[in-house]
């Protein structure tokens, strides 16, 4: 039987009870994600954020040398889905800790996945 090798961590966060106006503010959301990347000591290559207008939410991504951090918001539900995917030995846990500090009133459901590969025999 072959061993799987961990090549990264993928954190999936469901974040509840967020301010609806904040969930529509792409600048504030981008600033938050940049703070998470900084906490993880990641290197930002590009960023792209789109606001859906009206009462719609925001979708955005920071493309990292180490993978990505992305967000999709639903202001009408006071909800955001955030992905933090880091390869290598970066501090994805530090990004989650930073998120908890930046959004202290939010409730979060957090799932961790080890991203693995199985070498050929």
Short mmCIF file of N, CA, C and O in Angstrom, two decimals:
data_model
loop_
_atom_site.label_atom_id
_atom_site.label_comp_id
_atom_site.label_asym_id
_atom_site.label_seq_id
_atom_site.Cartn_x
_atom_site.Cartn_y
_atom_site.Cartn_z
N UNK A 1 0.84 -1.18 0.00
CA UNK A 1 0.00 0.00 0.00
C UNK A 1 0.89 1.25 0.00
O UNK A 1 1.86 1.32 0.72
N UNK A 2 0.53 2.21 -0.84
CA UNK A 2 1.34 3.42 -0.97
C UNK A 2 0.88 4.48 0.03
O UNK A 2 -0.30 4.54 0.40
N UNK A 3 1.81 5.32 0.45
CA UNK A 3 1.50 6.40 1.37
C UNK A 3 1.14 7.66 0.58
O UNK A 3 1.76 7.96 -0.42
N UNK A 4 0.14 8.38 1.07
CA UNK A 4 -0.18 9.69 0.51
C UNK A 4 0.76 10.72 1.12
O UNK A 4 1.13 10.62 2.28
N UNK A 5 1.14 11.68 0.33
CA UNK A 5 2.02 12.75 0.78
C UNK A 5 1.22 14.05 0.82
O UNK A 5 0.61 14.44 -0.18
N UNK A 6 1.23 14.71 1.96
CA UNK A 6 0.51 15.97 2.11
C UNK A 6 1.30 17.07 1.41
O UNK A 6 2.49 17.26 1.67
N UNK A 7 0.63 17.79 0.50
CA UNK A 7 1.28 18.89 -0.20
C UNK A 7 0.65 20.23 0.12
O UNK A 7 1.12 21.26 -0.33
N UNK A 8 -0.42 20.22 0.89
CA UNK A 8 -1.05 21.48 1.25
C UNK A 8 -2.21 21.29 2.20
O UNK A 8 -2.64 20.18 2.47
N UNK A 9 -2.68 22.43 2.71
CA UNK A 9 -3.84 22.46 3.59
C UNK A 9 -4.93 23.28 2.93
O UNK A 9 -4.65 24.35 2.40
N UNK A 10 -6.14 22.79 3.01
CA UNK A 10 -7.29 23.51 2.46
C UNK A 10 -8.28 23.69 3.59
O UNK A 10 -8.76 22.71 4.16
N UNK A 11 -8.56 24.94 3.92
CA UNK A 11 -9.51 25.25 4.97
C UNK A 11 -10.76 25.83 4.34
O UNK A 11 -10.69 26.79 3.57
N UNK A 12 -11.90 25.23 4.66
CA UNK A 12 -13.20 25.70 4.17
C UNK A 12 -13.94 26.30 5.35
O UNK A 12 -14.16 25.62 6.36
N UNK A 13 -14.32 27.56 5.23
CA UNK A 13 -14.98 28.26 6.32
C UNK A 13 -16.36 28.74 5.89
O UNK A 13 -16.49 29.40 4.86
N UNK A 14 -17.36 28.41 6.67
CA UNK A 14 -18.68 28.98 6.55
C UNK A 14 -18.79 30.00 7.67
O UNK A 14 -18.66 29.65 8.85
N UNK A 15 -18.99 31.27 7.31
CA UNK A 15 -18.96 32.35 8.28
C UNK A 15 -20.34 33.00 8.31
O UNK A 15 -20.84 33.47 7.28
N UNK A 16 -20.94 33.04 9.50
CA UNK A 16 -22.31 33.51 9.69
C UNK A 16 -22.37 34.76 10.56
O UNK A 16 -21.42 35.05 11.30
N UNK A 17 -23.50 35.42 10.50
CA UNK A 17 -23.82 36.59 11.33
C UNK A 17 -22.88 37.76 11.03
O UNK A 17 -22.40 38.44 11.93
N UNK A 18 -22.65 37.98 9.76
CA UNK A 18 -21.82 39.10 9.33
C UNK A 18 -22.70 40.28 8.93
O UNK A 18 -23.84 40.10 8.52
N UNK A 19 -22.16 41.48 9.03
CA UNK A 19 -22.87 42.69 8.66
C UNK A 19 -23.16 42.70 7.15
O UNK A 19 -22.24 42.55 6.34
N UNK A 20 -24.42 42.87 6.79
CA UNK A 20 -24.83 42.82 5.38
C UNK A 20 -24.13 43.88 4.54
O UNK A 20 -23.74 43.62 3.41
N UNK A 21 -23.96 45.08 5.08
CA UNK A 21 -23.28 46.15 4.33
C UNK A 21 -21.81 45.79 4.09
O UNK A 21 -21.28 46.03 3.02
N UNK A 22 -21.15 45.22 5.09
CA UNK A 22 -19.76 44.81 4.93
C UNK A 22 -19.64 43.74 3.84
O UNK A 22 -18.70 43.75 3.05
N UNK A 23 -20.61 42.83 3.78
CA UNK A 23 -20.59 41.75 2.80
C UNK A 23 -20.76 42.25 1.36
O UNK A 23 -20.58 41.49 0.42
N UNK A 24 -21.09 43.53 1.19
CA UNK A 24 -21.22 44.14 -0.13
C UNK A 24 -20.04 45.05 -0.46
O UNK A 24 -19.99 45.62 -1.55
N UNK A 25 -19.10 45.19 0.46
CA UNK A 25 -17.99 46.13 0.32
C UNK A 25 -16.72 45.40 -0.16
O UNK A 25 -15.97 44.86 0.64
N UNK A 26 -16.50 45.42 -1.45
CA UNK A 26 -15.37 44.66 -2.01
C UNK A 26 -14.03 45.17 -1.50
O UNK A 26 -13.10 44.38 -1.31
N UNK A 27 -13.90 46.46 -1.26
CA UNK A 27 -12.62 47.00 -0.76
C UNK A 27 -12.32 46.49 0.64
O UNK A 27 -11.19 46.09 0.94
N UNK A 28 -13.32 46.50 1.51
CA UNK A 28 -13.13 46.01 2.88
C UNK A 28 -12.85 44.51 2.88
O UNK A 28 -12.00 44.03 3.65
N UNK A 29 -13.52 43.79 2.01
CA UNK A 29 -13.31 42.34 1.93
C UNK A 29 -11.91 42.03 1.41
O UNK A 29 -11.21 41.16 1.95
N UNK A 30 -11.47 42.76 0.38
CA UNK A 30 -10.12 42.54 -0.13
C UNK A 30 -9.08 42.84 0.96
O UNK A 30 -8.11 42.10 1.12
N UNK A 31 -9.29 43.90 1.71
CA UNK A 31 -8.36 44.24 2.80
C UNK A 31 -8.29 43.11 3.82
O UNK A 31 -7.21 42.73 4.27
N UNK A 32 -9.44 42.54 4.16
CA UNK A 32 -9.48 41.42 5.11
C UNK A 32 -8.68 40.23 4.57
O UNK A 32 -7.85 39.66 5.28
N UNK A 33 -8.92 39.86 3.31
CA UNK A 33 -8.20 38.71 2.74
C UNK A 33 -6.70 38.97 2.66
O UNK A 33 -5.90 38.06 2.89
N UNK A 34 -6.31 40.20 2.38
CA UNK A 34 -4.89 40.54 2.36
C UNK A 34 -4.27 40.37 3.75
O UNK A 34 -3.13 39.92 3.88
N UNK A 35 -5.02 40.72 4.79
CA UNK A 35 -4.53 40.52 6.15
C UNK A 35 -4.36 39.04 6.46
O UNK A 35 -3.43 38.64 7.16
N UNK A 36 -5.26 38.20 5.95
CA UNK A 36 -5.13 36.76 6.15
C UNK A 36 -3.89 36.23 5.45
O UNK A 36 -3.15 35.42 6.01
N UNK A 37 -3.66 36.69 4.22
CA UNK A 37 -2.46 36.26 3.48
C UNK A 37 -1.20 36.69 4.21
O UNK A 37 -0.23 35.91 4.31
N UNK A 38 -1.20 37.89 4.74
CA UNK A 38 -0.04 38.38 5.48
C UNK A 38 0.19 37.53 6.73
O UNK A 38 1.33 37.17 7.03
N UNK A 39 -0.87 37.19 7.44
CA UNK A 39 -0.74 36.35 8.64
C UNK A 39 -0.15 34.99 8.29
O UNK A 39 0.59 34.41 9.09
N UNK A 40 -0.48 34.48 7.10
CA UNK A 40 0.03 33.18 6.67
C UNK A 40 1.40 33.27 6.01
O UNK A 40 1.95 32.26 5.58
N UNK A 41 1.93 34.48 5.92
CA UNK A 41 3.23 34.73 5.28
C UNK A 41 3.22 34.31 3.81
O UNK A 41 4.22 33.81 3.27
N UNK A 42 2.08 34.50 3.16
CA UNK A 42 1.91 34.15 1.75
C UNK A 42 2.30 35.33 0.85
O UNK A 42 2.37 36.47 1.30
N UNK A 43 2.52 35.02 -0.41
CA UNK A 43 2.93 36.02 -1.40
C UNK A 43 1.79 36.22 -2.41
O UNK A 43 1.48 35.30 -3.17
N UNK A 44 1.20 37.41 -2.40
CA UNK A 44 0.08 37.72 -3.29
C UNK A 44 0.61 38.02 -4.69
O UNK A 44 1.47 38.87 -4.87
N UNK A 45 0.07 37.30 -5.67
CA UNK A 45 0.43 37.52 -7.07
C UNK A 45 -0.55 38.46 -7.76
O UNK A 45 -0.16 39.35 -8.50
N UNK A 46 -1.84 38.22 -7.54
CA UNK A 46 -2.91 39.01 -8.18
C UNK A 46 -4.13 38.99 -7.26
O UNK A 46 -4.27 38.12 -6.40
N UNK A 47 -5.02 39.94 -7.49
CA UNK A 47 -6.31 39.92 -6.79
C UNK A 47 -7.39 40.33 -7.77
O UNK A 47 -7.15 41.11 -8.70
N UNK A 48 -8.56 39.77 -7.58
CA UNK A 48 -9.72 40.16 -8.38
C UNK A 48 -10.96 40.03 -7.52
O UNK A 48 -11.18 38.98 -6.90
N UNK A 49 -11.76 41.10 -7.50
CA UNK A 49 -12.99 41.11 -6.73
C UNK A 49 -14.10 41.70 -7.59
O UNK A 49 -13.90 42.68 -8.29
N UNK A 50 -15.26 41.06 -7.54
CA UNK A 50 -16.41 41.50 -8.32
C UNK A 50 -17.59 41.71 -7.38
O UNK A 50 -17.90 40.85 -6.56
N UNK A 51 -18.23 42.88 -7.51
CA UNK A 51 -19.44 43.19 -6.74
C UNK A 51 -20.64 43.01 -7.66
O UNK A 51 -20.63 43.50 -8.80
N UNK A 52 -21.66 42.32 -7.16
CA UNK A 52 -22.82 42.03 -8.00
C UNK A 52 -23.82 43.17 -8.05
O UNK A 52 -24.77 43.12 -8.80
N UNK A 53 -23.62 44.24 -7.28
CA UNK A 53 -24.47 45.42 -7.36
C UNK A 53 -25.80 45.25 -6.65
O UNK A 53 -26.17 44.14 -6.25
N UNK A 54 -26.49 46.36 -6.49
CA UNK A 54 -27.76 46.32 -5.77
C UNK A 54 -27.55 45.78 -4.38
O UNK A 54 -26.68 46.23 -3.64
N UNK A 55 -28.32 44.78 -4.03
CA UNK A 55 -28.16 44.14 -2.72
C UNK A 55 -27.34 42.85 -2.82
O UNK A 55 -27.31 42.05 -1.91
N UNK A 56 -26.65 42.69 -3.96
CA UNK A 56 -25.85 41.49 -4.18
C UNK A 56 -24.55 41.50 -3.40
O UNK A 56 -24.14 42.49 -2.82
N UNK A 57 -23.89 40.38 -3.42
CA UNK A 57 -22.66 40.20 -2.67
C UNK A 57 -21.42 40.42 -3.51
O UNK A 57 -21.44 41.09 -4.55
N UNK A 58 -20.35 39.83 -3.04
CA UNK A 58 -19.03 39.97 -3.64
C UNK A 58 -18.44 38.58 -3.83
O UNK A 58 -18.64 37.69 -2.99
N UNK A 59 -17.73 38.41 -4.92
CA UNK A 59 -16.91 37.22 -5.08
C UNK A 59 -15.49 37.72 -5.36
O UNK A 59 -15.30 38.71 -6.06
N UNK A 60 -14.52 37.06 -4.76
CA UNK A 60 -13.16 37.54 -4.94
C UNK A 60 -12.13 36.49 -4.63
O UNK A 60 -12.41 35.50 -3.96
N UNK A 61 -10.93 36.76 -5.15
CA UNK A 61 -9.84 35.81 -4.94
C UNK A 61 -8.52 36.56 -4.87
O UNK A 61 -8.30 37.54 -5.58
N UNK A 62 -7.68 36.09 -3.96
CA UNK A 62 -6.27 36.46 -3.96
C UNK A 62 -5.53 35.26 -4.52
O UNK A 62 -5.59 34.16 -3.95
N UNK A 63 -4.88 35.45 -5.63
CA UNK A 63 -4.04 34.39 -6.21
C UNK A 63 -2.69 34.49 -5.51
O UNK A 63 -2.06 35.55 -5.52
N UNK A 64 -2.28 33.42 -4.90
CA UNK A 64 -1.04 33.39 -4.13
C UNK A 64 0.01 32.53 -4.82
O UNK A 64 -0.35 31.57 -5.53
N UNK A 65 1.26 32.82 -4.60
CA UNK A 65 2.31 31.93 -5.07
C UNK A 65 2.12 30.55 -4.46
O UNK A 65 2.47 29.54 -5.06
N UNK A 66 1.49 30.52 -3.30
CA UNK A 66 1.28 29.28 -2.55
C UNK A 66 -0.10 28.67 -2.77
O UNK A 66 -0.42 27.67 -2.19
N UNK A 67 -0.96 29.26 -3.55
CA UNK A 67 -2.28 28.79 -3.97
C UNK A 67 -3.27 29.94 -3.98
O UNK A 67 -3.11 30.86 -4.75
N UNK A 68 -4.30 29.95 -3.06
CA UNK A 68 -5.30 31.02 -3.13
C UNK A 68 -6.06 31.19 -1.81
O UNK A 68 -6.10 30.30 -0.97
N UNK A 69 -6.67 32.37 -1.70
CA UNK A 69 -7.69 32.64 -0.68
C UNK A 69 -8.86 33.23 -1.45
O UNK A 69 -8.70 34.18 -2.22
N UNK A 70 -10.05 32.66 -1.27
CA UNK A 70 -11.21 33.17 -2.00
C UNK A 70 -12.39 33.37 -1.06
O UNK A 70 -12.43 32.83 0.05
N UNK A 71 -13.36 34.17 -1.55
CA UNK A 71 -14.55 34.46 -0.77
C UNK A 71 -15.74 34.64 -1.71
O UNK A 71 -15.59 35.11 -2.84
N UNK A 72 -16.90 34.24 -1.23
CA UNK A 72 -18.18 34.48 -1.89
C UNK A 72 -19.14 34.91 -0.78
O UNK A 72 -19.21 34.23 0.26
N UNK A 73 -19.84 36.04 -0.97
CA UNK A 73 -20.70 36.54 0.09
C UNK A 73 -22.17 36.58 -0.34
O UNK A 73 -22.48 36.77 -1.52
N UNK A 74 -23.03 36.39 0.64
CA UNK A 74 -24.47 36.46 0.48
C UNK A 74 -25.00 37.41 1.56
O UNK A 74 -25.35 36.96 2.66
N UNK A 75 -25.08 38.72 1.27
CA UNK A 75 -25.54 39.68 2.27
C UNK A 75 -26.93 39.37 2.80
O UNK A 75 -27.22 39.57 3.99
N UNK A 76 -27.79 38.86 1.93
CA UNK A 76 -29.17 38.58 2.35
C UNK A 76 -29.25 37.48 3.41
O UNK A 76 -30.24 37.35 4.11
N UNK A 77 -28.18 36.71 3.56
CA UNK A 77 -28.12 35.65 4.57
C UNK A 77 -27.07 35.94 5.65
O UNK A 77 -26.83 35.08 6.51
N UNK A 78 -26.42 37.11 5.55
CA UNK A 78 -25.35 37.48 6.47
C UNK A 78 -24.28 36.37 6.54
O UNK A 78 -23.79 36.01 7.59
N UNK A 79 -23.90 35.89 5.34
CA UNK A 79 -23.07 34.69 5.22
C UNK A 79 -21.94 34.90 4.20
O UNK A 79 -22.13 35.56 3.18
N UNK A 80 -20.80 34.30 4.49
CA UNK A 80 -19.69 34.25 3.54
C UNK A 80 -19.07 32.86 3.55
O UNK A 80 -18.96 32.22 4.60
N UNK A 81 -18.68 32.40 2.37
CA UNK A 81 -17.92 31.16 2.23
C UNK A 81 -16.49 31.56 1.88
O UNK A 81 -16.27 32.30 0.91
N UNK A 82 -15.53 31.11 2.69
CA UNK A 82 -14.13 31.47 2.50
C UNK A 82 -13.32 30.19 2.36
O UNK A 82 -13.50 29.25 3.12
N UNK A 83 -12.42 30.18 1.37
CA UNK A 83 -11.47 29.08 1.18
C UNK A 83 -10.06 29.62 1.38
O UNK A 83 -9.72 30.66 0.82
N UNK A 84 -9.28 28.90 2.16
CA UNK A 84 -7.87 29.21 2.31
C UNK A 84 -7.11 27.94 1.93
O UNK A 84 -7.21 26.93 2.62
N UNK A 85 -6.42 27.99 0.82
CA UNK A 85 -5.66 26.84 0.34
C UNK A 85 -4.21 27.23 0.26
O UNK A 85 -3.84 28.16 -0.46
N UNK A 86 -3.37 26.54 1.02
CA UNK A 86 -1.95 26.84 1.07
C UNK A 86 -1.15 25.56 0.84
O UNK A 86 -1.39 24.55 1.49
N UNK A 87 -0.20 25.63 -0.07
CA UNK A 87 0.71 24.51 -0.22
C UNK A 87 1.99 24.81 0.54
O UNK A 87 2.21 25.92 1.00
N UNK A 88 2.79 23.82 0.69
CA UNK A 88 4.02 24.00 1.44
C UNK A 88 3.76 24.05 2.94
O UNK A 88 2.78 23.52 3.43
N UNK A 89 4.65 24.72 3.65
CA UNK A 89 4.57 24.74 5.11
C UNK A 89 4.15 26.10 5.63
O UNK A 89 4.61 26.56 6.66
N UNK A 90 3.27 26.77 4.89
CA UNK A 90 2.81 28.07 5.34
C UNK A 90 1.85 27.93 6.50
O UNK A 90 1.39 26.85 6.84
N UNK A 91 1.53 29.06 7.08
CA UNK A 91 0.76 29.10 8.31
C UNK A 91 -0.73 29.32 8.04
O UNK A 91 -1.28 30.36 8.41
N UNK A 92 -1.37 28.35 7.40
CA UNK A 92 -2.80 28.48 7.14
C UNK A 92 -3.57 28.65 8.45
O UNK A 92 -4.56 29.39 8.52
N UNK A 93 -3.10 27.99 9.50
CA UNK A 93 -3.75 28.13 10.81
C UNK A 93 -3.67 29.56 11.30
O UNK A 93 -4.61 30.07 11.92
N UNK A 94 -2.57 30.25 11.00
CA UNK A 94 -2.42 31.65 11.40
C UNK A 94 -3.44 32.53 10.68
O UNK A 94 -3.95 33.49 11.26
N UNK A 95 -3.74 32.21 9.43
CA UNK A 95 -4.75 32.96 8.69
C UNK A 95 -6.12 32.79 9.33
O UNK A 95 -6.89 33.75 9.45
N UNK A 96 -6.44 31.58 9.77
CA UNK A 96 -7.73 31.33 10.43
C UNK A 96 -7.79 32.06 11.77
O UNK A 96 -8.81 32.67 12.12
N UNK A 97 -6.71 32.03 12.52
CA UNK A 97 -6.66 32.75 13.80
C UNK A 97 -6.87 34.24 13.57
O UNK A 97 -7.61 34.90 14.30
N UNK A 98 -6.23 34.77 12.54
CA UNK A 98 -6.38 36.19 12.19
C UNK A 98 -7.83 36.50 11.82
O UNK A 98 -8.39 37.52 12.23
N UNK A 99 -8.47 35.62 11.07
CA UNK A 99 -9.87 35.82 10.68
C UNK A 99 -10.76 35.88 11.92
O UNK A 99 -11.64 36.73 12.02
N UNK A 100 -10.53 34.99 12.87
CA UNK A 100 -11.32 34.99 14.10
C UNK A 100 -11.15 36.29 14.87
O UNK A 100 -12.09 36.80 15.47
N UNK A 101 -9.94 36.86 14.84
CA UNK A 101 -9.69 38.13 15.54
C UNK A 101 -10.32 39.30 14.80
O UNK A 101 -10.83 40.23 15.43
N UNK A 102 -10.31 39.26 13.47
CA UNK A 102 -10.86 40.35 12.68
C UNK A 102 -12.39 40.35 12.64
O UNK A 102 -13.00 41.39 12.43
N UNK A 103 -12.98 39.17 12.81
CA UNK A 103 -14.44 39.03 12.81
C UNK A 103 -14.90 38.37 14.11
O UNK A 103 -15.44 37.26 14.10
N UNK A 104 -14.69 39.04 15.26
CA UNK A 104 -14.93 38.39 16.55
C UNK A 104 -16.39 38.03 16.83
O UNK A 104 -16.66 37.12 17.62
N UNK A 105 -17.33 38.71 16.18
CA UNK A 105 -18.74 38.44 16.43
C UNK A 105 -19.33 37.39 15.50
O UNK A 105 -20.48 36.98 15.67
N UNK A 106 -18.55 36.96 14.53
CA UNK A 106 -19.05 35.98 13.56
C UNK A 106 -19.02 34.58 14.15
O UNK A 106 -18.19 34.26 15.00
N UNK A 107 -19.94 33.77 13.68
CA UNK A 107 -19.90 32.34 13.99
C UNK A 107 -19.28 31.64 12.78
O UNK A 107 -19.57 32.01 11.64
N UNK A 108 -18.44 30.64 13.05
CA UNK A 108 -17.74 29.97 11.96
C UNK A 108 -17.83 28.46 12.08
O UNK A 108 -17.73 27.92 13.17
N UNK A 109 -18.04 27.84 10.95
CA UNK A 109 -17.92 26.39 10.84
C UNK A 109 -16.68 26.15 9.99
O UNK A 109 -16.60 26.62 8.84
N UNK A 110 -15.70 25.45 10.55
CA UNK A 110 -14.39 25.31 9.90
C UNK A 110 -14.11 23.84 9.62
O UNK A 110 -14.25 22.99 10.49
N UNK A 111 -13.71 23.57 8.37
CA UNK A 111 -13.32 22.21 7.98
C UNK A 111 -11.92 22.27 7.38
O UNK A 111 -11.63 23.14 6.56
N UNK A 112 -11.09 21.33 7.76
CA UNK A 112 -9.73 21.23 7.24
C UNK A 112 -9.61 20.00 6.36
O UNK A 112 -10.09 18.93 6.72
N UNK A 113 -8.96 20.17 5.23
CA UNK A 113 -8.66 19.04 4.34
C UNK A 113 -7.16 19.02 4.08
O UNK A 113 -6.56 20.06 3.80
N UNK A 114 -6.57 17.86 4.19
CA UNK A 114 -5.18 17.70 3.77
C UNK A 114 -5.20 17.40 2.28
O UNK A 114 -5.86 16.47 1.83
N UNK A 115 -4.52 18.21 1.49
CA UNK A 115 -4.41 17.96 0.06
C UNK A 115 -3.22 17.04 -0.15
O UNK A 115 -2.10 17.33 0.30
N UNK A 116 -3.47 15.91 -0.78
CA UNK A 116 -2.43 14.87 -0.87
C UNK A 116 -2.25 14.39 -2.31
O UNK A 116 -3.11 14.59 -3.17
N UNK A 117 -1.14 13.76 -2.52
CA UNK A 117 -0.91 13.04 -3.77
C UNK A 117 -0.33 11.69 -3.42
O UNK A 117 0.25 11.49 -2.35
N UNK A 118 -0.50 10.78 -4.33
CA UNK A 118 0.01 9.42 -4.12
C UNK A 118 1.07 9.17 -5.20
O UNK A 118 0.75 9.13 -6.39
N UNK A 119 2.33 9.05 -4.79
CA UNK A 119 3.38 8.83 -5.79
C UNK A 119 3.20 7.50 -6.51
O UNK A 119 2.69 6.55 -5.93
N UNK A 120 3.64 7.49 -7.76
CA UNK A 120 3.58 6.24 -8.54
C UNK A 120 4.59 5.26 -7.99
O UNK A 120 5.65 5.63 -7.49
N UNK A 121 4.24 4.01 -8.09
CA UNK A 121 5.13 2.94 -7.59
C UNK A 121 6.35 2.81 -8.46
O UNK A 121 6.42 3.17 -9.58
#
